XYZ file of C-alpha atoms in Angstrom:
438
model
C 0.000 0.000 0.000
C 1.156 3.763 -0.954
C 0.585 4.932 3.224
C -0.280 2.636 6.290
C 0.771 5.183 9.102
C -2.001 7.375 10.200
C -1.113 10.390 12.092
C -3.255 12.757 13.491
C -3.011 16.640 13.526
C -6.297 16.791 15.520
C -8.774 17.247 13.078
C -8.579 13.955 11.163
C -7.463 15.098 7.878
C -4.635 12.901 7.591
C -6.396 9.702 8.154
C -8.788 10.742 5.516
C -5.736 11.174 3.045
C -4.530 8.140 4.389
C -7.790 6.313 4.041
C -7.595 7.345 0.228
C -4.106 6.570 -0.729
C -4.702 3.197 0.596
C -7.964 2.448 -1.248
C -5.998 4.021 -4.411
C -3.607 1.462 -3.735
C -5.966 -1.809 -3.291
C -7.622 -0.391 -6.642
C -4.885 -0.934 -8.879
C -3.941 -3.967 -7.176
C -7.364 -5.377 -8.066
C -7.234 -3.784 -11.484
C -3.766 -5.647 -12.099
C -5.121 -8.924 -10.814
C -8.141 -8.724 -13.295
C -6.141 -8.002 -16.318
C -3.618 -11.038 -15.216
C -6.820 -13.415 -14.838
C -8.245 -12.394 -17.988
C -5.140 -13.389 -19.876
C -5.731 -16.541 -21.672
C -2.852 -18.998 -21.845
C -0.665 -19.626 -25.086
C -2.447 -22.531 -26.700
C 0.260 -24.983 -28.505
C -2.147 -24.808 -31.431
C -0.807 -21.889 -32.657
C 0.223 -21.936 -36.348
C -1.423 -19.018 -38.512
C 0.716 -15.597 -37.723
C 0.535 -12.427 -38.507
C 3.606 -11.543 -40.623
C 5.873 -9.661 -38.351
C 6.605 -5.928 -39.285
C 10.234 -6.287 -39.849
C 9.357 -8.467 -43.173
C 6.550 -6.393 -44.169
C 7.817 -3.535 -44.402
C 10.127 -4.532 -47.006
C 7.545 -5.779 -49.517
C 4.212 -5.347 -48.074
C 2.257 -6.499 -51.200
C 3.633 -10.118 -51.090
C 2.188 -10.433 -47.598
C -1.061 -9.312 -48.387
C -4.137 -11.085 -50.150
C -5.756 -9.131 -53.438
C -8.635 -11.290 -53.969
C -9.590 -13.113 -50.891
C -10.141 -13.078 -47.434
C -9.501 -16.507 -45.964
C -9.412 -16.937 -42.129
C -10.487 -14.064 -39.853
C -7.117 -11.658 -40.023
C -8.442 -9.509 -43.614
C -12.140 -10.439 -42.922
C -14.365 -7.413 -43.512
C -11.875 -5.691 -45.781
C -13.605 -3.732 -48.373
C -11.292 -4.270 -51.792
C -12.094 -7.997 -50.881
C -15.584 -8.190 -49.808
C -16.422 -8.752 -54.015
C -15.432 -12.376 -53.500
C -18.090 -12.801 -50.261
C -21.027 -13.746 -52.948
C -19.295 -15.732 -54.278
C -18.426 -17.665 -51.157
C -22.080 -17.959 -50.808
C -22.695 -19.453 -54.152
C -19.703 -21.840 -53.561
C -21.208 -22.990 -50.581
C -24.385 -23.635 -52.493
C -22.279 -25.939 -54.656
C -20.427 -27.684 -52.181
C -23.708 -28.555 -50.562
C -24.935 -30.381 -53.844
C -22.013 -31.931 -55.328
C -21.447 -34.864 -52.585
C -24.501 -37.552 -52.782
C -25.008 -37.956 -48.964
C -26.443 -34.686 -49.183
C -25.655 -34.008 -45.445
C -27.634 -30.881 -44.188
C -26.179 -27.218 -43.558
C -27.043 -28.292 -39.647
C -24.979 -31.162 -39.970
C -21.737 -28.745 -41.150
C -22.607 -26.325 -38.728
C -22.923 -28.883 -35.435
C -19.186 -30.516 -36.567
C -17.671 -27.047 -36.951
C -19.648 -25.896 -33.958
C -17.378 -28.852 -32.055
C -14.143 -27.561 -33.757
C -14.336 -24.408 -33.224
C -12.681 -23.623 -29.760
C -9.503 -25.575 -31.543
C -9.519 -23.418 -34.152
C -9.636 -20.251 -32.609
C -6.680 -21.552 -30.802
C -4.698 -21.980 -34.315
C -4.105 -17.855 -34.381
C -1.792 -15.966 -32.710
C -4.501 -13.310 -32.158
C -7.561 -13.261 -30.136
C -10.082 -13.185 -32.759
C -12.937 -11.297 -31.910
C -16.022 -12.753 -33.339
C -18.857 -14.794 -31.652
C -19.714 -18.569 -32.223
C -21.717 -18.181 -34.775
C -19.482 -15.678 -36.271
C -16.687 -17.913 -36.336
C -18.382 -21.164 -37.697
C -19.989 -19.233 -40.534
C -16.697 -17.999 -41.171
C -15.154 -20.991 -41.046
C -18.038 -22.838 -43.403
C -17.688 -20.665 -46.454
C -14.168 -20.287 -46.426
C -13.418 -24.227 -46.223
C -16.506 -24.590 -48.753
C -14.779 -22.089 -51.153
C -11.437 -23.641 -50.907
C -13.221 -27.293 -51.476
C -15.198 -26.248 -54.514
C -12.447 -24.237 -55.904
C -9.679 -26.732 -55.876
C -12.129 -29.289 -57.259
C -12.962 -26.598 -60.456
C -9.099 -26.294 -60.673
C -8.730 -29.748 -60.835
C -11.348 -31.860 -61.979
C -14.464 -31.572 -64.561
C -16.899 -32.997 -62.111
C -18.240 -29.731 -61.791
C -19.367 -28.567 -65.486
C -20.970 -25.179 -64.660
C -17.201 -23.979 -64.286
C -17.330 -22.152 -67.514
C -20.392 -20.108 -66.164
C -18.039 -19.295 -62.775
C -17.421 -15.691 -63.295
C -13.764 -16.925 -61.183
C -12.777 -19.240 -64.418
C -14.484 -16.939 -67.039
C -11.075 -14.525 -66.768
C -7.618 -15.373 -67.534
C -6.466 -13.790 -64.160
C -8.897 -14.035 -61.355
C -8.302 -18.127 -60.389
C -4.585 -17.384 -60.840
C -4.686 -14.743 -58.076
C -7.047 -16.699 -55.654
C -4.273 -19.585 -55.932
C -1.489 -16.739 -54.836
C -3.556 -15.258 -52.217
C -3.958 -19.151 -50.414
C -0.369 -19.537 -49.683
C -0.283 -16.203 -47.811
C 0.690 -16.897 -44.326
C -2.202 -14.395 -42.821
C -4.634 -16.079 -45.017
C -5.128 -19.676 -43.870
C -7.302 -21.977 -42.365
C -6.922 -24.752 -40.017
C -6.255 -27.895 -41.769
C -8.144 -30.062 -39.899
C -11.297 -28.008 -40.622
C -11.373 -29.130 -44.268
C -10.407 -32.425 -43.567
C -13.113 -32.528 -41.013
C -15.730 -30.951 -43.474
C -14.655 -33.369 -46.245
C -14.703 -36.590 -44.273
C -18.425 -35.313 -43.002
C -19.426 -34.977 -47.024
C -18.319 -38.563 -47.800
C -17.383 -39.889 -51.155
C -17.878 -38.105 -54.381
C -20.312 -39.517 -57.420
C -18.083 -41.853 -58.453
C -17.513 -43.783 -54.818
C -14.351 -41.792 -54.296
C -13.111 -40.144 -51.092
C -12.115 -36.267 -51.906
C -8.160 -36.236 -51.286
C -7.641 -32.185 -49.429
C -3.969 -33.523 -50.059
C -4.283 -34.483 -53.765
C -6.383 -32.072 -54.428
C -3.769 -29.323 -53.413
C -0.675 -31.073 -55.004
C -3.108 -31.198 -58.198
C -4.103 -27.310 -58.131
C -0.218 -26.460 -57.551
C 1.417 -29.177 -59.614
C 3.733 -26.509 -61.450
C 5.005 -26.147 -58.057
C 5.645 -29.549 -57.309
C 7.374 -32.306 -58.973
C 6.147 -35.597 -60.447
C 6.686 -38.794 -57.979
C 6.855 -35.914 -55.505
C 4.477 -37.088 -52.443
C 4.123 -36.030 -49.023
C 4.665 -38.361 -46.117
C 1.454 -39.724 -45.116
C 2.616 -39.578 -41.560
C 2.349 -35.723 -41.613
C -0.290 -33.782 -40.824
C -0.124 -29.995 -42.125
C -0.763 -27.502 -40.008
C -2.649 -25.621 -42.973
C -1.983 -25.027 -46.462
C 1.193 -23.219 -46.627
C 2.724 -25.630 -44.149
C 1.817 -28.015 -46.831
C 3.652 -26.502 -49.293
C 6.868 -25.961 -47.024
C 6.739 -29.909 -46.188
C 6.965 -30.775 -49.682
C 10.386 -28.995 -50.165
C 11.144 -30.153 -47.279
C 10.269 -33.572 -48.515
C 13.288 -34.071 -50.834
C 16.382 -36.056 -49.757
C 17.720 -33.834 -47.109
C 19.911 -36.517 -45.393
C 22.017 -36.435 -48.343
C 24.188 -33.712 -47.205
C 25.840 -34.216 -44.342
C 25.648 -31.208 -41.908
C 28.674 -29.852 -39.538
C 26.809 -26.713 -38.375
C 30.052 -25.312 -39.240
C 27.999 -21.894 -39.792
C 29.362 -21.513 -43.361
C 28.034 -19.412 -46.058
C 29.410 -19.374 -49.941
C 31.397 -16.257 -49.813
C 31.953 -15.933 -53.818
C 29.327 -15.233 -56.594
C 28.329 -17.996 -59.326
C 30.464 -15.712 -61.447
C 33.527 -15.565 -59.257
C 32.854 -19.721 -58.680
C 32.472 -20.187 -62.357
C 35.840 -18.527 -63.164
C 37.561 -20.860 -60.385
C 36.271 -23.633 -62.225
C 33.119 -24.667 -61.044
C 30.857 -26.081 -63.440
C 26.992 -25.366 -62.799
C 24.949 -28.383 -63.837
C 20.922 -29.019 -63.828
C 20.735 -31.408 -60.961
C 19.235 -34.874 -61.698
C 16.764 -34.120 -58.857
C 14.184 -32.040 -58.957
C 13.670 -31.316 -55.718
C 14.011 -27.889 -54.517
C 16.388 -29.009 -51.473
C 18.689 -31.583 -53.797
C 21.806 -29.311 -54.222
C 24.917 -30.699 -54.557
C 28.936 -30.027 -55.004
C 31.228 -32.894 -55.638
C 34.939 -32.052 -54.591
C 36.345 -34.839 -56.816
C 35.585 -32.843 -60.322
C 34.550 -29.659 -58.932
C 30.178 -29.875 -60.130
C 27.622 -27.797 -58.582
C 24.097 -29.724 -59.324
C 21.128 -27.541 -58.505
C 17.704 -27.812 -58.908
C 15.993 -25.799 -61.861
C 14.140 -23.199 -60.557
C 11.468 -20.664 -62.560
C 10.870 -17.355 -61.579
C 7.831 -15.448 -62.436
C 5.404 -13.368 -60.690
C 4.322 -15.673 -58.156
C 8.067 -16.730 -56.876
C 8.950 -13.745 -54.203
C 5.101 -14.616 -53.005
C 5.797 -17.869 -52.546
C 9.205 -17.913 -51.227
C 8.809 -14.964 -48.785
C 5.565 -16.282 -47.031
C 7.274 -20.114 -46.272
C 10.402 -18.163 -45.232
C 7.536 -15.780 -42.768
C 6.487 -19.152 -41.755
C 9.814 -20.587 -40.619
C 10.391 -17.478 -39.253
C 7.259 -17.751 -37.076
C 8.743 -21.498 -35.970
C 11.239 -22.987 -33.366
C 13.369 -24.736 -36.391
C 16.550 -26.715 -35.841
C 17.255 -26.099 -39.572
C 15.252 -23.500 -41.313
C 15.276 -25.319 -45.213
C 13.641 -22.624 -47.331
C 15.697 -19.877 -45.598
C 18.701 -21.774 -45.977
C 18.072 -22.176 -50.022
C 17.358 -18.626 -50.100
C 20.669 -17.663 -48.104
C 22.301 -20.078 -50.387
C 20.948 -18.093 -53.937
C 21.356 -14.935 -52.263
C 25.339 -15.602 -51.943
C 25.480 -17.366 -55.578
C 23.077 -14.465 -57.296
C 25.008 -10.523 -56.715
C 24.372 -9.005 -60.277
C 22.231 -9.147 -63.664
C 25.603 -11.298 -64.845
C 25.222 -13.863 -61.994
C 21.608 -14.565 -63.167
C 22.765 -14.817 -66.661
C 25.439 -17.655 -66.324
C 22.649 -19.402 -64.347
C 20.180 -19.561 -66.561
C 23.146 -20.466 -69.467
C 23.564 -23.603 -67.548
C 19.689 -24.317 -67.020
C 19.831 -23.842 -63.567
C 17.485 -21.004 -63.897
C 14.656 -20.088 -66.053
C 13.737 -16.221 -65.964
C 10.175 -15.702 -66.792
C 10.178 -12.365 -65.580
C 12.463 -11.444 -68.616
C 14.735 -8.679 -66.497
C 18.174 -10.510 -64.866
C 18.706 -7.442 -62.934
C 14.982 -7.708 -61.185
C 15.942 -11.609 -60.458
C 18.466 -10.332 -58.339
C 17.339 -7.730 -57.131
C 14.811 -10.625 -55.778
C 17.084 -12.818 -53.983
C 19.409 -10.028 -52.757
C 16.441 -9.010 -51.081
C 14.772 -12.007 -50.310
C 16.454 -12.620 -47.116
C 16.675 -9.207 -45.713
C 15.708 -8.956 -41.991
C 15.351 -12.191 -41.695
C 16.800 -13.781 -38.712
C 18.636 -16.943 -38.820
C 22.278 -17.954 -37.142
C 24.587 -19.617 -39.474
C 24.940 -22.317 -37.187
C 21.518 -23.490 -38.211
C 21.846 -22.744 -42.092
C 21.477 -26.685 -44.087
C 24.171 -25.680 -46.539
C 26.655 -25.295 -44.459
C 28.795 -28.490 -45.683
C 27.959 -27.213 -49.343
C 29.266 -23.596 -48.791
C 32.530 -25.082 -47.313
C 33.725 -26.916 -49.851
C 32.476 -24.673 -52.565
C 34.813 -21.772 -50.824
C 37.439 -24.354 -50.316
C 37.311 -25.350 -54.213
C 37.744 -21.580 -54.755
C 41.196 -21.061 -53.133
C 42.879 -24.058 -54.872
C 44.646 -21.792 -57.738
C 45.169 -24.906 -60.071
C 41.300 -24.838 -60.164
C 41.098 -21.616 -61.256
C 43.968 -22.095 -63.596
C 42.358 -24.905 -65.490
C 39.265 -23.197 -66.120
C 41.426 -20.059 -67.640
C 42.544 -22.458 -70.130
C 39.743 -24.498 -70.813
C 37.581 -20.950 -70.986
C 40.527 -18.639 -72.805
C 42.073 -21.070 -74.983
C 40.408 -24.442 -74.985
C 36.886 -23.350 -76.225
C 36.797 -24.442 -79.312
C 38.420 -26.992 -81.691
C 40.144 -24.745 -83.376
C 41.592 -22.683 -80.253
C 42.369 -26.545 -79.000
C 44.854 -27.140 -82.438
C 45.937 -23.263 -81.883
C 46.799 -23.996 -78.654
C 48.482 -27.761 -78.703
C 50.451 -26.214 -81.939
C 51.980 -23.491 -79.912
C 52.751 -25.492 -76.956
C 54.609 -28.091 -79.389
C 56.899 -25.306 -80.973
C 57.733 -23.952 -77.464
C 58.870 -27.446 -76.591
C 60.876 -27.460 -79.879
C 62.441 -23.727 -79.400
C 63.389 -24.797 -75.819
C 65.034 -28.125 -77.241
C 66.710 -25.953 -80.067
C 68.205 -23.698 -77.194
C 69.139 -26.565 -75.325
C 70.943 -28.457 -78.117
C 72.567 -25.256 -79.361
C 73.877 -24.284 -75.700
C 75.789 -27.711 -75.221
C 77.449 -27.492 -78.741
């Protein structure tokens, strides 16, 4: 308490002061106590962040949907609230398509069971009631359903009346604006809904999993599959699971906290030879010491790469990671890519493919793809890679070798040039020789 001696001057003025710093006191004391109560405890469900500032603020756009509101964070938002009746007509849809016909009651009482788990799956108190929520939840997972079913199948014909697949752009955005990492749903909702609706017209079960690879199959690669035993948190985790997917005990790791500390240019001119790597798994790059080959991985780049690549890398940002993967590919281009000429001599060797037409905006892209992201060396997957790579570097004979193959071993011709003039040094030198001893 702020004053527990009372003392008197004989009027009682100063136990009334008293008297009022000490129910002052008790005040806040309750008022703190109250706010402590009310705060509700971290649930471990927690998987669908808001992106934090200090990646926003260096591309804003890529972070933010253009379409579509999934999820409660951009709910309400007026540039998206043109895609709400059509949420409602999707919903009408979804309701038809699966024979069981289950009732809109029957949706509503599982989601109504969910829901308490699902709030739990945001970092932010969301503040909307029951009913709120489970509508919310109902025609989002009912859009995603139909519309990954439209993108994938022809079981629904009427597609070519959907105003969504009647433009060349509209379905292209919607896919861009479900991997944002402030636009997702719990993943277990749409299972939930989609093992409620049964099988499909033809006896099948609806695969959320297939139906996903399907849609994003350009992203993917073929004999690419997930591993059963995961469950994705939601759809972007999805995603980040199948590049995570590839072979990465291949490598082995030191943690020796290593990054490549020379351009593909600078590499190339010490006589390391870029190569398409037989995989085609983002993950699968490789450098073998013996002969001095960097495999990696083609990778396009178009409009929908920095979206991509800087909401997974939000997402591992957002985890507790022993090994960050997608960061650790992006570190690893960053340090390969400086200039317009390092993006040329990729794509020469088919290691990338430029759809955005401009080298000097593809770096520009991965020079600042990693900016203020967080992420100690120690923990970077290429660490083994980058070692030997630099090591290959300070061998001069490497560097050597590729000045002559490159300068004067380039051609056939250059080849006879060159083997010609090496053969009449040999004979000059003999000819000094043999005239110095007689």
């Amino acid at each position: 308490m702020a004053e527990t001696e009372i003392v008197s001057d004989g009027n009682n003025k100063r136990d009334d002061v008293s008297i009022q710093i000490e129910d002052a006191g008790d005040m806040l004391a309750s008022s703190i106590g109250n706010k402590l109560e009310s705060i509700a405890p971290l649930a471990s469900e927690r998987c669908i962040y808001r992106i934090p500032q200090l990646l926003r603020r260096v591309n804003e756009a890529t972070y933010t949907p253009r379409v579509i509101s999934i999820g409660p964070y951009h709910r309400g938002k007026e540039s998206l609230q043109a895609m709400e009746e059509h949420k409602w007509r999707y919903l009408r849809i979804f309701l038809n398509h699966f024979p069981n016909k289950k009732s809109i009651q029957d949706y509503i009482k599982a989601l109504r069971e969910l829901h308490e788990r699902a709030r739990q799956c945001y970092i932010e108190t969301i503040q909307l009631s029951v009913d709120e929520f489970v509508e919310m939840m109902l025609l989002d997972s009912c859009f995603i359903i139909v519309f990954l079913l439209r993108v994938t199948s022809d079981d629904l014909k009427d597609s070519n009346n959907d105003p969504i697949f009647h433009t060349m752009w509209m379905s292209q955005v919607i896919q861009l604006d479900m991997v944002l990492l402030e636009n997702q749903l719990p993943f277990f909702v749409l299972e939930r809904l989609l093992q409620l609706a049964g099988p499909d017209s033809k006896g099948h079960e609806t695969d959320i999993r297939g139906l996903m690879k399907s849609t994003f199959m350009n992203v993917f690669m073929e004999n690419h599959t997930i591993d059963p035993d995961i469950v994705p948190k939601h759809f972007l985790d999805f995603l980040l699971h199948f590049f995570m997917s590839s072979s990465l005990n291949n490598l082995p790791q030191d943690n020796a906290g290593c990054i490549v500390t020379h351009s593909a240019t600078e590499l190339h001119q010490a006589g390391v030879k870029f190569v398409v790597g037989r995989s085609s798994l983002l993950m699968d790059v490789r450098f073998s010491k013996s002969n001095g080959i960097l495999e990696i991985p083609t990778l396009n780049i178009d409009d929908r790469t920095e979206i991509l690549f800087r909401n997974l890398i939000a997402w591992e940002q957002c985890q507790d990671l022993p090994i960050p993967y997608i960061i650790s590919y992006a570190f690893l281009m960053d340090c390969l890519i400086n200039t317009p000429e390092d993006v040329s001599l990729l794509i020469k060797y088919g290691v990338i493919k430029n759809w955005l037409g401009d080298n000097k905006e593809t770096s520009l892209l991965f020079n600042k793809l990693c900016k203020d992201v967080c992420m100690g060396r120690s923990n970077m997957y290429f660490s083994s890679l980058c070692k030997d790579l630099n090591a290959y570097r300070k061998i001069s004979c490497h560097e050597w070798q590729a000045t002559l193959r490159r300068d004067y071993c380039n051609t056939p011709w250059r080849i006879i040039s060159f083997i010609a003039a090496v053969i009449l040094l040999i004979l000059s030198l003999l000819q000094t020789i043999f005239t110095i001893h007689h």
